């Protein structure tokens, strides 16, 4: 297989489009789930909130304006072909330039500060993005990008469980995390769960899980069953749309897993609001 050269400008343009698109157009899986939720709600308040969310998503798409005032911190999952060479710049610089152009030219709110504790000065272009890169075979680059809002991000949690907790311990931690979040993450939510790996790998898996379409399930039926069970239990909590009561607290629960150490069973929960923004492309 020969080496393929991709110009850095092509990567920048792709990232820019992905981040603008995901901030303007809600995914079909989320939109369909919101419409389905409206059909089952019998609370007038819950119905009203869902109608407003649906109308908001339609207006955002029609007028190409952000779904939410918090346009998030850019997060990208990249599958980078091992036969790809980037010309006229580096991959990292090309991605960051794409983020910069998306948030500037797309009139998206810039929410990133350069120092987390002391200075907290806005970078004014929403860079740097968080980039998770996996080297794969091939001559293409697959990029999945999203803008992660922090109303829901702040409600996320991780716990280093030991194997003795078992499946019931895993489920209890997930439910406890969602219950503690309550109305704060702007429900209805998508719950991303990462199980396995190490401390940081579990958190990465949980974030990746929020990017997975909610009309899909884990390929292992045991985890798929856990997803369905958790979704039912979360919706029985009754927080409902906007936390004002109802049957729809969550639209989906997605679990991603990874091999782990014999002594550990780390579990991370990454909560995402109904503006679950993500888009993918292959270069």
Short mmCIF file of C-alpha atoms in Angstrom, two decimals:
data_model
loop_
_atom_site.label_atom_id
_atom_site.label_comp_id
_atom_site.label_asym_id
_atom_site.label_seq_id
_atom_site.Cartn_x
_atom_site.Cartn_y
_atom_site.Cartn_z
CA UNK A 1 0.00 0.00 0.00
CA UNK A 2 1.47 3.35 -1.05
CA UNK A 3 1.65 6.43 1.11
CA UNK A 4 -1.15 8.95 0.57
CA UNK A 5 -0.52 12.65 1.02
CA UNK A 6 -3.26 14.88 2.45
CA UNK A 7 -2.87 18.63 2.49
CA UNK A 8 -3.21 20.24 5.92
CA UNK A 9 -5.71 22.70 4.47
CA UNK A 10 -8.08 19.81 3.68
CA UNK A 11 -7.99 18.70 7.31
CA UNK A 12 -8.63 22.25 8.51
CA UNK A 13 -11.63 22.61 6.21
CA UNK A 14 -13.06 19.25 7.31
CA UNK A 15 -12.75 20.06 11.03
CA UNK A 16 -14.27 23.50 10.52
CA UNK A 17 -17.30 22.04 8.74
CA UNK A 18 -17.78 19.28 11.31
CA UNK A 19 -17.84 21.67 14.25
CA UNK A 20 -20.15 24.15 12.55
CA UNK A 21 -22.50 21.40 11.37
CA UNK A 22 -22.75 19.68 14.74
CA UNK A 23 -23.56 22.98 16.43
CA UNK A 24 -26.30 23.80 13.90
CA UNK A 25 -27.84 20.40 13.12
CA UNK A 26 -28.93 17.94 15.79
CA UNK A 27 -28.43 14.28 14.89
CA UNK A 28 -31.35 12.30 13.48
CA UNK A 29 -31.06 9.81 16.34
CA UNK A 30 -31.49 12.54 18.97
CA UNK A 31 -34.25 14.34 17.08
CA UNK A 32 -36.18 11.11 16.56
CA UNK A 33 -35.84 10.23 20.23
CA UNK A 34 -37.15 13.65 21.27
CA UNK A 35 -40.20 13.20 19.03
CA UNK A 36 -40.77 9.71 20.45
CA UNK A 37 -40.50 11.08 23.99
CA UNK A 38 -43.15 13.67 23.22
CA UNK A 39 -45.56 10.89 22.29
CA UNK A 40 -45.22 9.10 25.64
CA UNK A 41 -45.23 12.11 27.98
CA UNK A 42 -48.54 12.82 29.69
CA UNK A 43 -47.37 15.81 31.73
CA UNK A 44 -48.34 19.09 30.03
CA UNK A 45 -45.15 20.72 31.35
CA UNK A 46 -42.94 17.90 30.00
CA UNK A 47 -44.74 18.05 26.67
CA UNK A 48 -44.24 21.81 26.50
CA UNK A 49 -40.51 21.53 27.22
CA UNK A 50 -40.03 18.83 24.58
CA UNK A 51 -41.95 20.86 21.99
CA UNK A 52 -39.70 23.85 22.71
CA UNK A 53 -36.55 21.72 22.37
CA UNK A 54 -37.79 20.28 19.06
CA UNK A 55 -38.74 23.73 17.78
CA UNK A 56 -35.36 25.08 18.87
CA UNK A 57 -33.56 22.32 16.96
CA UNK A 58 -35.59 23.03 13.83
CA UNK A 59 -34.89 26.77 14.00
CA UNK A 60 -31.16 26.14 14.54
CA UNK A 61 -31.02 23.97 11.43
CA UNK A 62 -33.14 26.29 9.28
CA UNK A 63 -31.22 29.43 10.21
CA UNK A 64 -27.82 27.77 10.77
CA UNK A 65 -27.41 29.14 14.26
CA UNK A 66 -26.18 27.33 17.38
CA UNK A 67 -28.48 24.82 19.08
CA UNK A 68 -27.35 26.15 22.45
CA UNK A 69 -25.51 29.22 23.73
CA UNK A 70 -22.87 26.87 25.19
CA UNK A 71 -21.22 25.68 21.99
CA UNK A 72 -18.84 23.57 24.01
CA UNK A 73 -15.21 22.65 24.10
CA UNK A 74 -14.12 20.90 20.91
CA UNK A 75 -13.41 17.19 21.33
CA UNK A 76 -12.26 15.00 18.45
CA UNK A 77 -11.82 11.25 18.05
CA UNK A 78 -9.47 10.50 15.18
CA UNK A 79 -8.65 7.25 13.41
CA UNK A 80 -5.44 8.10 11.59
CA UNK A 81 -4.36 5.80 8.76
CA UNK A 82 -0.77 4.61 9.06
CA UNK A 83 -0.18 5.25 5.35
CA UNK A 84 -1.13 8.94 5.53
CA UNK A 85 1.32 11.81 5.31
CA UNK A 86 0.18 15.40 5.97
CA UNK A 87 1.71 18.02 3.70
CA UNK A 88 2.11 21.77 4.23
CA UNK A 89 1.71 21.63 7.97
CA UNK A 90 1.18 19.26 10.88
CA UNK A 91 -1.98 17.36 11.67
CA UNK A 92 -2.23 18.96 15.12
CA UNK A 93 -1.91 22.49 13.73
CA UNK A 94 -4.40 21.76 10.97
CA UNK A 95 -7.01 20.55 13.47
CA UNK A 96 -6.54 23.51 15.80
CA UNK A 97 -6.87 25.89 12.85
CA UNK A 98 -10.12 24.19 11.88
CA UNK A 99 -11.44 24.71 15.41
CA UNK A 100 -10.31 28.33 15.34
CA UNK A 101 -12.07 29.02 12.04
CA UNK A 102 -15.26 27.18 13.03
CA UNK A 103 -15.75 29.12 16.23
CA UNK A 104 -14.77 32.46 14.67
CA UNK A 105 -16.45 32.28 11.26
CA UNK A 106 -19.40 30.25 12.57
CA UNK A 107 -20.17 32.74 15.35
CA UNK A 108 -19.90 30.04 17.99
CA UNK A 109 -19.27 31.06 21.59
CA UNK A 110 -15.63 30.83 22.61
CA UNK A 111 -15.52 29.12 26.00
CA UNK A 112 -11.92 27.93 26.52
CA UNK A 113 -9.56 29.52 29.06
CA UNK A 114 -5.79 29.13 28.82
CA UNK A 115 -5.13 28.30 32.49
CA UNK A 116 -7.53 26.18 34.55
CA UNK A 117 -6.90 27.65 38.01
CA UNK A 118 -5.19 31.04 38.19
CA UNK A 119 -5.36 33.25 35.09
CA UNK A 120 -8.45 31.77 33.37
CA UNK A 121 -8.02 34.08 30.38
CA UNK A 122 -10.21 33.27 27.37
CA UNK A 123 -8.18 32.07 24.37
CA UNK A 124 -10.71 33.90 22.14
CA UNK A 125 -10.87 31.17 19.49
CA UNK A 126 -11.94 28.07 21.51
CA UNK A 127 -8.58 26.39 21.08
CA UNK A 128 -7.01 24.14 22.06
CA UNK A 129 -9.28 21.23 21.23
CA UNK A 130 -9.00 17.85 22.95
CA UNK A 131 -7.82 15.31 20.38
CA UNK A 132 -7.90 11.52 20.90
CA UNK A 133 -5.91 9.83 18.14
CA UNK A 134 -5.78 6.15 17.27
CA UNK A 135 -3.42 4.87 14.57
CA UNK A 136 -5.16 2.40 12.27
CA UNK A 137 -4.28 0.71 9.03
CA UNK A 138 -5.08 2.49 5.77
CA UNK A 139 -4.80 5.66 3.74
CA UNK A 140 -7.60 7.76 5.22
CA UNK A 141 -8.35 9.82 8.31
CA UNK A 142 -11.70 9.44 10.05
CA UNK A 143 -12.64 12.34 12.31
CA UNK A 144 -15.58 12.49 14.72
CA UNK A 145 -15.93 15.91 16.29
CA UNK A 146 -18.22 17.42 18.87
CA UNK A 147 -18.68 20.41 21.13
CA UNK A 148 -19.01 19.35 24.77
CA UNK A 149 -20.98 21.76 26.92
CA UNK A 150 -20.00 21.99 30.56
CA UNK A 151 -23.39 22.15 32.23
CA UNK A 152 -23.50 18.41 31.70
CA UNK A 153 -19.73 17.81 31.72
CA UNK A 154 -19.56 19.11 35.30
CA UNK A 155 -22.00 16.40 36.40
CA UNK A 156 -19.73 13.57 35.22
CA UNK A 157 -17.84 11.26 37.59
CA UNK A 158 -15.38 8.38 37.77
CA UNK A 159 -14.87 5.69 40.38
CA UNK A 160 -12.17 3.08 40.69
CA UNK A 161 -14.29 0.06 41.56
CA UNK A 162 -12.75 -3.29 42.40
CA UNK A 163 -13.99 -6.53 40.81
CA UNK A 164 -15.89 -7.45 43.98
CA UNK A 165 -18.48 -4.76 43.17
CA UNK A 166 -19.63 -6.78 40.17
CA UNK A 167 -22.28 -5.73 37.69
CA UNK A 168 -24.62 -4.52 40.42
CA UNK A 169 -21.94 -2.19 41.78
CA UNK A 170 -21.33 -0.80 38.31
CA UNK A 171 -25.03 -0.10 37.79
CA UNK A 172 -25.40 1.45 41.25
CA UNK A 173 -22.55 3.90 40.65
CA UNK A 174 -24.03 4.96 37.30
CA UNK A 175 -27.47 5.49 38.82
CA UNK A 176 -26.04 7.33 41.83
CA UNK A 177 -24.15 9.68 39.50
CA UNK A 178 -27.25 10.47 37.44
CA UNK A 179 -29.38 10.89 40.57
CA UNK A 180 -26.84 13.28 42.09
CA UNK A 181 -26.79 15.28 38.84
CA UNK A 182 -30.56 15.71 38.99
CA UNK A 183 -31.80 18.54 36.77
CA UNK A 184 -28.40 20.23 36.47
CA UNK A 185 -27.24 18.67 33.15
CA UNK A 186 -30.33 19.94 31.31
CA UNK A 187 -32.29 16.73 30.72
CA UNK A 188 -33.24 14.81 28.75
CA UNK A 189 -29.66 13.55 28.77
CA UNK A 190 -27.43 11.01 27.07
CA UNK A 191 -25.41 8.96 29.55
CA UNK A 192 -22.01 7.79 28.31
CA UNK A 193 -20.36 5.04 30.35
CA UNK A 194 -16.79 3.78 30.10
CA UNK A 195 -15.87 0.55 31.88
CA UNK A 196 -12.37 -0.91 32.03
CA UNK A 197 -8.91 0.13 31.03
CA UNK A 198 -7.18 2.48 33.46
CA UNK A 199 -8.29 5.69 35.20
CA UNK A 200 -7.86 7.83 32.09
CA UNK A 201 -8.99 5.16 29.61
CA UNK A 202 -12.35 4.74 31.35
CA UNK A 203 -12.99 8.49 31.11
CA UNK A 204 -12.03 8.51 27.43
CA UNK A 205 -14.39 5.61 26.76
CA UNK A 206 -17.23 7.41 28.53
CA UNK A 207 -16.75 10.48 26.35
CA UNK A 208 -16.58 8.29 23.24
CA UNK A 209 -19.82 6.62 24.33
CA UNK A 210 -21.66 9.96 24.21
CA UNK A 211 -20.63 10.26 20.54
CA UNK A 212 -22.21 6.92 19.63
CA UNK A 213 -25.70 7.15 18.07
CA UNK A 214 -28.32 6.36 20.70
CA UNK A 215 -30.21 4.11 18.31
CA UNK A 216 -27.34 1.61 18.47
CA UNK A 217 -26.41 -0.79 21.26
CA UNK A 218 -23.32 -2.49 22.65
CA UNK A 219 -22.37 -5.53 20.53
CA UNK A 220 -22.22 -7.73 23.64
CA UNK A 221 -25.81 -8.55 24.64
CA UNK A 222 -24.91 -8.48 28.33
CA UNK A 223 -23.91 -4.83 28.09
CA UNK A 224 -26.77 -4.07 25.71
CA UNK A 225 -29.15 -5.41 28.35
CA UNK A 226 -27.42 -3.26 30.96
CA UNK A 227 -27.92 -0.19 28.74
CA UNK A 228 -31.65 -0.90 28.48
CA UNK A 229 -32.00 -1.59 32.21
CA UNK A 230 -30.18 1.60 33.15
CA UNK A 231 -32.23 3.71 30.74
CA UNK A 232 -35.46 2.41 32.27
CA UNK A 233 -34.21 3.02 35.82
CA UNK A 234 -33.02 6.54 35.02
CA UNK A 235 -36.33 7.49 33.42
CA UNK A 236 -38.14 6.21 36.48
CA UNK A 237 -36.29 8.84 38.55
CA UNK A 238 -38.82 11.34 37.26
CA UNK A 239 -36.59 14.39 36.74
CA UNK A 240 -38.04 14.75 33.25
CA UNK A 241 -37.37 17.35 30.55
CA UNK A 242 -35.58 20.41 31.97
CA UNK A 243 -35.88 18.79 35.40
CA UNK A 244 -39.53 19.80 35.65
CA UNK A 245 -40.89 16.28 35.97
CA UNK A 246 -41.84 13.63 33.46
CA UNK A 247 -41.02 10.25 31.99
CA UNK A 248 -38.01 11.34 29.93
CA UNK A 249 -34.91 12.04 31.99
CA UNK A 250 -32.59 10.27 29.54
CA UNK A 251 -32.76 9.62 25.81
CA UNK A 252 -30.10 6.94 25.84
CA UNK A 253 -27.43 5.09 27.80
CA UNK A 254 -24.34 4.06 25.84
CA UNK A 255 -21.65 1.80 27.31
CA UNK A 256 -18.13 1.34 25.94
CA UNK A 257 -15.78 -1.26 27.43
CA UNK A 258 -12.09 -2.17 27.42
CA UNK A 259 -9.88 -4.87 28.93
CA UNK A 260 -8.56 -3.95 32.36
CA UNK A 261 -6.24 -5.11 35.17
CA UNK A 262 -7.15 -8.16 37.28
CA UNK A 263 -7.38 -5.93 40.37
CA UNK A 264 -9.55 -3.17 38.91
CA UNK A 265 -12.88 -2.26 37.36
CA UNK A 266 -12.83 1.51 36.71
CA UNK A 267 -16.16 3.08 35.73
CA UNK A 268 -16.62 6.57 34.30
CA UNK A 269 -19.91 8.34 33.62
CA UNK A 270 -19.93 11.22 31.17
CA UNK A 271 -23.28 13.00 31.02
CA UNK A 272 -24.36 14.90 27.91
CA UNK A 273 -27.42 17.11 27.56
CA UNK A 274 -29.97 16.72 24.76
CA UNK A 275 -27.79 18.95 22.56
CA UNK A 276 -25.61 15.88 21.95
CA UNK A 277 -23.50 17.38 19.20
CA UNK A 278 -21.23 15.24 17.06
CA UNK A 279 -20.49 14.73 13.37
CA UNK A 280 -18.11 12.51 11.41
CA UNK A 281 -16.27 12.54 8.13
CA UNK A 282 -13.59 10.55 6.34
CA UNK A 283 -10.78 12.28 4.46
#
